[in-house]
Amino acid sequence: MPHCITLIPGDGIGPEVADATKRVLAGTGVNIEWDVQHSGLQALEESGDALPDATVESVRANGVALKGPTTTPVGKGHVSANVRLRRALDLYASIRPAKSMPGVVSRYEDLDLVVVRENTEGLYSGQEVQVTDGVVVSIKVVTEAASRRIATAAFEYARKNGRKRVTAVHKANIMKMGDGFFLECVGDIAKGYPEIQYDTAIIDALCMQLVRNPNVFDVMLMENLYGDIISDLCAGLVGGLGVVPGANIGADVAVFEAVHGSAPDIAGQGVANPLGLIKSAVLMLEHIGELSAAERLYSAIEQTMLDPKARTADLGGNATTNDVVDAILEAC
Ligand code: NAI
């Protein structure tokens, strides 16, 4: 029986990296039947909706999706299709591993960090109002239910993956109520995981420490906006946005996507690094129980990165997207 999986190519470099990932997955021999659906700017232009109902229904029915990045206009225009998708399917946990790869030059070696980001509330609540001329209020929402379940997701992840430590990231010295409440909820959940070291870090100090001495961290748990920012920072520590994968997990549904965006500056040139989405596909293979294919694909990626000729421009090489795919397929 094939795995029925929704494929959302997305905008910009999305279709290029989605196509690359499809080719690599075909090479693993895992039987996947793709249900191609659309979301983002292109979907908006074609159907009048950046997140058509058919796309949401397909992901709900299949339970798993692989998604390319979608473009969101800045400051005006439609609500982010990503934010809508995460809300519609209650994809509350974003898991973003940032792991060093052999051959990929970065400031530090042997980094193995994981960002666990709350995906449904915080400053992404979409509740913004102009209260009077010259005054705009953006509401940061922190609920007990969402804070407890993201904390549970982080500690369960740590337990399942043999992680030693979870650090809750906050700014409760300033947002005493909102972030303070988040910390209170996380601290309570932490009591159920005595084998995992639990501590907290103020976000600004964490940024400094991540740049100077990132090896001290393990799993970092945080609300939505902090997670967005810290995952890009962590991507920068292990080779850049082009190489970092992500998973958005809900109770019954999971959507796998890279951390990077639609990169309009390089779209259509065939030079995008496909590793972010291909590594997201590794997480997807693990999620659907194709463990040996996931392992084979990951070690093929690692082997490929040892060859400078298989590195795209963001990694200092001049390989095309297709060159990377060909090299991975050869190593598979
Ligand atoms: P971006 O991640 O698209 O690009 C930032 C920089 O990284 C650019 O110089 C780009 O060329 C480079 N880059 C990104 N991915 C790359 C890859 N795979 N290979 C080589 N270079 C890569 O971030 P930006 O420019 O802030 O956002 C562009 C659009 O993407 C916006 O509309 C934004 O809303 C959207 N976006 C979508 C996301 C998603 O769908 N999950 C996530 C982040 C941004």
Short mmCIF file of N, CA, C and O and ligand atoms in Angstrom, two decimals, residues 10-11 13 17 41 67-74 80-82 86 96 117 228 232 240-243 248 257-267 271-277 312-315 321, ligand 1:
data_model
loop_
_atom_site.label_atom_id
_atom_site.label_comp_id
_atom_site.label_asym_id
_atom_site.label_seq_id
_atom_site.Cartn_x
_atom_site.Cartn_y
_atom_site.Cartn_z
N GLY A 10 4.20 25.25 -3.10
CA GLY A 10 4.43 26.61 -2.58
C GLY A 10 4.89 27.58 -3.65
O GLY A 10 4.70 27.35 -4.85
N ASP A 11 5.54 28.65 -3.22
CA ASP A 11 5.92 29.75 -4.12
C ASP A 11 7.46 29.85 -4.23
O ASP A 11 8.18 29.23 -3.46
N ILE A 13 11.11 29.48 -4.69
CA ILE A 13 11.92 28.26 -4.88
C ILE A 13 11.16 27.00 -4.45
O ILE A 13 11.66 25.89 -4.63
N VAL A 17 12.45 23.06 -4.99
CA VAL A 17 12.94 22.17 -3.93
C VAL A 17 11.96 21.02 -3.69
O VAL A 17 12.36 19.92 -3.30
N LEU A 41 0.92 32.45 -2.67
CA LEU A 41 0.61 33.55 -3.60
C LEU A 41 0.01 33.02 -4.90
O LEU A 41 -0.96 33.56 -5.43
N LYS A 67 5.62 20.29 2.51
CA LYS A 67 5.23 21.62 2.03
C LYS A 67 6.44 22.49 1.69
O LYS A 67 7.37 22.61 2.49
N GLY A 68 6.39 23.11 0.52
CA GLY A 68 7.38 24.12 0.15
C GLY A 68 6.99 25.45 0.79
O GLY A 68 5.85 25.61 1.25
N PRO A 69 7.90 26.43 0.78
CA PRO A 69 7.57 27.72 1.40
C PRO A 69 6.56 28.51 0.59
O PRO A 69 6.49 28.35 -0.63
N THR A 70 5.80 29.34 1.28
CA THR A 70 4.82 30.18 0.59
C THR A 70 5.14 31.65 0.89
O THR A 70 5.61 31.98 1.98
N THR A 71 4.86 32.49 -0.10
CA THR A 71 5.17 33.92 0.03
C THR A 71 4.04 34.66 0.74
O THR A 71 2.87 34.41 0.46
N THR A 72 4.41 35.54 1.68
CA THR A 72 3.41 36.38 2.35
C THR A 72 3.83 37.84 2.19
O THR A 72 4.97 38.19 2.55
N PRO A 73 2.94 38.69 1.67
CA PRO A 73 3.31 40.11 1.54
C PRO A 73 3.60 40.73 2.90
O PRO A 73 2.98 40.34 3.90
N VAL A 74 4.53 41.68 2.93
CA VAL A 74 4.91 42.33 4.20
C VAL A 74 4.02 43.55 4.45
O VAL A 74 3.81 44.36 3.55
N SER A 80 -0.91 35.22 6.33
CA SER A 80 0.01 34.15 5.96
C SER A 80 -0.72 32.80 5.83
O SER A 80 -1.44 32.38 6.74
N ALA A 81 -0.52 32.15 4.68
CA ALA A 81 -1.13 30.83 4.47
C ALA A 81 -0.58 29.83 5.48
O ALA A 81 -1.27 28.91 5.92
N ASN A 82 0.69 30.03 5.88
CA ASN A 82 1.30 29.14 6.87
C ASN A 82 0.58 29.23 8.20
O ASN A 82 0.25 28.21 8.81
N ARG A 86 -1.49 26.20 9.93
CA ARG A 86 -1.14 25.71 11.28
C ARG A 86 -2.34 25.80 12.20
O ARG A 86 -2.60 24.91 13.01
N ARG A 96 12.31 21.90 15.18
CA ARG A 96 13.32 22.29 14.19
C ARG A 96 14.73 21.91 14.65
O ARG A 96 15.38 22.66 15.39
N ARG A 117 9.00 25.05 19.00
CA ARG A 117 8.30 26.34 18.93
C ARG A 117 6.78 26.14 19.02
O ARG A 117 6.23 25.32 18.29
N ASP A 228 10.47 31.50 15.98
CA ASP A 228 10.72 31.90 14.60
C ASP A 228 12.13 32.48 14.48
O ASP A 228 12.92 32.11 13.60
N ASP A 232 15.98 30.63 13.01
CA ASP A 232 16.86 31.19 11.96
C ASP A 232 18.28 31.37 12.50
O ASP A 232 19.26 31.11 11.80
N GLY A 240 23.32 27.67 7.56
CA GLY A 240 22.38 28.59 6.89
C GLY A 240 21.00 28.02 6.70
O GLY A 240 20.74 26.84 6.97
N LEU A 241 20.12 28.88 6.19
CA LEU A 241 18.71 28.51 6.04
C LEU A 241 18.50 27.34 5.07
O LEU A 241 17.52 26.61 5.18
N GLY A 242 19.42 27.20 4.13
CA GLY A 242 19.24 26.17 3.11
C GLY A 242 19.33 24.74 3.61
O GLY A 242 18.96 23.81 2.90
N VAL A 243 19.80 24.54 4.85
CA VAL A 243 20.06 23.15 5.28
C VAL A 243 19.21 22.69 6.47
O VAL A 243 19.38 21.57 6.95
N ASN A 248 5.90 20.35 11.58
CA ASN A 248 4.80 20.96 12.31
C ASN A 248 3.84 19.84 12.69
O ASN A 248 3.24 19.21 11.82
N GLU A 257 8.18 20.85 6.59
CA GLU A 257 8.64 21.93 5.71
C GLU A 257 9.98 22.46 6.21
O GLU A 257 10.28 22.40 7.40
N ALA A 258 10.77 23.00 5.28
CA ALA A 258 12.06 23.59 5.66
C ALA A 258 11.81 24.87 6.44
O ALA A 258 10.72 25.42 6.43
N VAL A 259 12.87 25.35 7.10
CA VAL A 259 12.74 26.59 7.87
C VAL A 259 12.75 27.81 6.93
O VAL A 259 12.13 28.83 7.21
N HIS A 260 13.42 27.68 5.78
CA HIS A 260 13.58 28.84 4.89
C HIS A 260 12.27 29.25 4.23
O HIS A 260 11.29 28.52 4.21
N GLY A 261 12.30 30.47 3.65
CA GLY A 261 11.14 30.99 2.93
C GLY A 261 11.26 30.75 1.44
O GLY A 261 12.04 29.90 1.00
N SER A 262 10.47 31.52 0.66
CA SER A 262 10.37 31.26 -0.77
C SER A 262 11.53 31.86 -1.57
O SER A 262 11.57 31.72 -2.80
N ALA A 263 12.45 32.54 -0.89
CA ALA A 263 13.69 33.07 -1.50
C ALA A 263 13.47 33.66 -2.90
O ALA A 263 14.05 33.18 -3.88
N PRO A 264 12.65 34.70 -3.01
CA PRO A 264 12.37 35.26 -4.34
C PRO A 264 13.62 35.72 -5.08
O PRO A 264 13.64 35.72 -6.32
N ASP A 265 14.68 36.05 -4.31
CA ASP A 265 15.91 36.53 -4.97
C ASP A 265 16.60 35.47 -5.83
O ASP A 265 17.36 35.79 -6.73
N ILE A 266 16.36 34.19 -5.56
CA ILE A 266 17.02 33.15 -6.37
C ILE A 266 16.01 32.22 -7.06
O ILE A 266 16.39 31.24 -7.69
N ALA A 267 14.71 32.54 -6.94
CA ALA A 267 13.68 31.64 -7.51
C ALA A 267 13.82 31.54 -9.02
O ALA A 267 14.16 32.51 -9.70
N VAL A 271 19.08 27.07 -8.58
CA VAL A 271 20.27 27.04 -7.72
C VAL A 271 19.92 26.92 -6.23
O VAL A 271 20.82 26.95 -5.37
N ALA A 272 18.63 26.80 -5.90
CA ALA A 272 18.24 26.73 -4.49
C ALA A 272 18.79 25.45 -3.87
O ALA A 272 18.85 24.40 -4.52
N ASN A 273 19.17 25.56 -2.61
CA ASN A 273 19.62 24.38 -1.88
C ASN A 273 18.39 23.56 -1.48
O ASN A 273 17.54 24.05 -0.73
N PRO A 274 18.30 22.32 -1.93
CA PRO A 274 17.11 21.52 -1.61
C PRO A 274 17.21 20.79 -0.27
O PRO A 274 16.27 20.11 0.15
N LEU A 275 18.38 20.94 0.43
CA LEU A 275 18.60 20.10 1.62
C LEU A 275 17.60 20.35 2.74
O LEU A 275 17.23 19.43 3.47
N GLY A 276 17.15 21.61 2.90
CA GLY A 276 16.19 21.89 3.97
C GLY A 276 14.93 21.04 3.82
O GLY A 276 14.46 20.42 4.78
N LEU A 277 14.41 20.99 2.59
CA LEU A 277 13.18 20.21 2.39
C LEU A 277 13.49 18.71 2.35
O LEU A 277 12.71 17.90 2.85
N THR A 312 25.65 23.81 -3.01
CA THR A 312 25.07 24.96 -3.70
C THR A 312 25.76 26.26 -3.23
O THR A 312 26.54 26.24 -2.27
N ALA A 313 25.40 27.38 -3.86
CA ALA A 313 26.09 28.65 -3.61
C ALA A 313 26.02 29.08 -2.15
O ALA A 313 26.99 29.63 -1.61
N ASP A 314 24.90 28.82 -1.49
CA ASP A 314 24.78 29.24 -0.08
C ASP A 314 25.77 28.50 0.80
O ASP A 314 26.07 28.94 1.91
N LEU A 315 26.31 27.36 0.32
CA LEU A 315 27.30 26.60 1.08
C LEU A 315 28.70 26.79 0.49
O LEU A 315 29.61 26.00 0.74
N THR A 321 20.52 22.84 -8.03
CA THR A 321 19.60 22.00 -7.24
C THR A 321 19.65 20.56 -7.77
O THR A 321 19.72 19.60 -7.00
P1 NAI B 1 13.99 33.42 2.85
O1 NAI B 1 14.25 32.28 3.74
O2 NAI B 1 13.10 33.16 1.70
O3 NAI B 1 15.38 34.00 2.28
C1 NAI B 1 16.38 34.57 3.11
C2 NAI B 1 17.74 34.43 2.39
O4 NAI B 1 18.15 33.06 2.42
C3 NAI B 1 17.68 34.82 0.91
O5 NAI B 1 18.88 35.44 0.55
C4 NAI B 1 17.56 33.50 0.18
O6 NAI B 1 18.08 33.48 -1.12
C5 NAI B 1 18.33 32.54 1.12
N1 NAI B 1 17.77 31.20 1.06
C6 NAI B 1 16.63 30.78 1.64
N2 NAI B 1 16.41 29.50 1.36
C7 NAI B 1 17.42 29.11 0.56
C8 NAI B 1 17.75 27.88 -0.05
N3 NAI B 1 16.97 26.79 0.07
N4 NAI B 1 18.86 27.82 -0.81
C9 NAI B 1 19.67 28.89 -0.94
N5 NAI B 1 19.41 30.09 -0.36
C10 NAI B 1 18.30 30.18 0.38
O7 NAI B 1 13.40 34.59 3.76
P2 NAI B 1 12.72 35.96 3.36
O8 NAI B 1 13.42 36.56 2.19
O9 NAI B 1 12.62 36.70 4.61
O10 NAI B 1 11.24 35.58 2.92
C11 NAI B 1 10.80 35.43 1.57
C12 NAI B 1 9.34 35.01 1.59
O11 NAI B 1 9.22 33.71 2.19
C13 NAI B 1 8.42 35.94 2.40
O12 NAI B 1 7.24 36.13 1.67
C14 NAI B 1 8.15 35.18 3.68
O13 NAI B 1 6.91 35.49 4.23
C15 NAI B 1 8.18 33.74 3.16
N6 NAI B 1 8.50 32.74 4.21
C16 NAI B 1 7.80 31.58 4.15
C17 NAI B 1 8.07 30.58 5.03
C18 NAI B 1 7.28 29.31 4.91
O14 NAI B 1 6.47 29.16 4.01
N7 NAI B 1 7.48 28.35 5.79
C19 NAI B 1 9.10 30.70 6.08
C20 NAI B 1 9.83 31.96 6.01
C21 NAI B 1 9.51 32.93 5.12
#
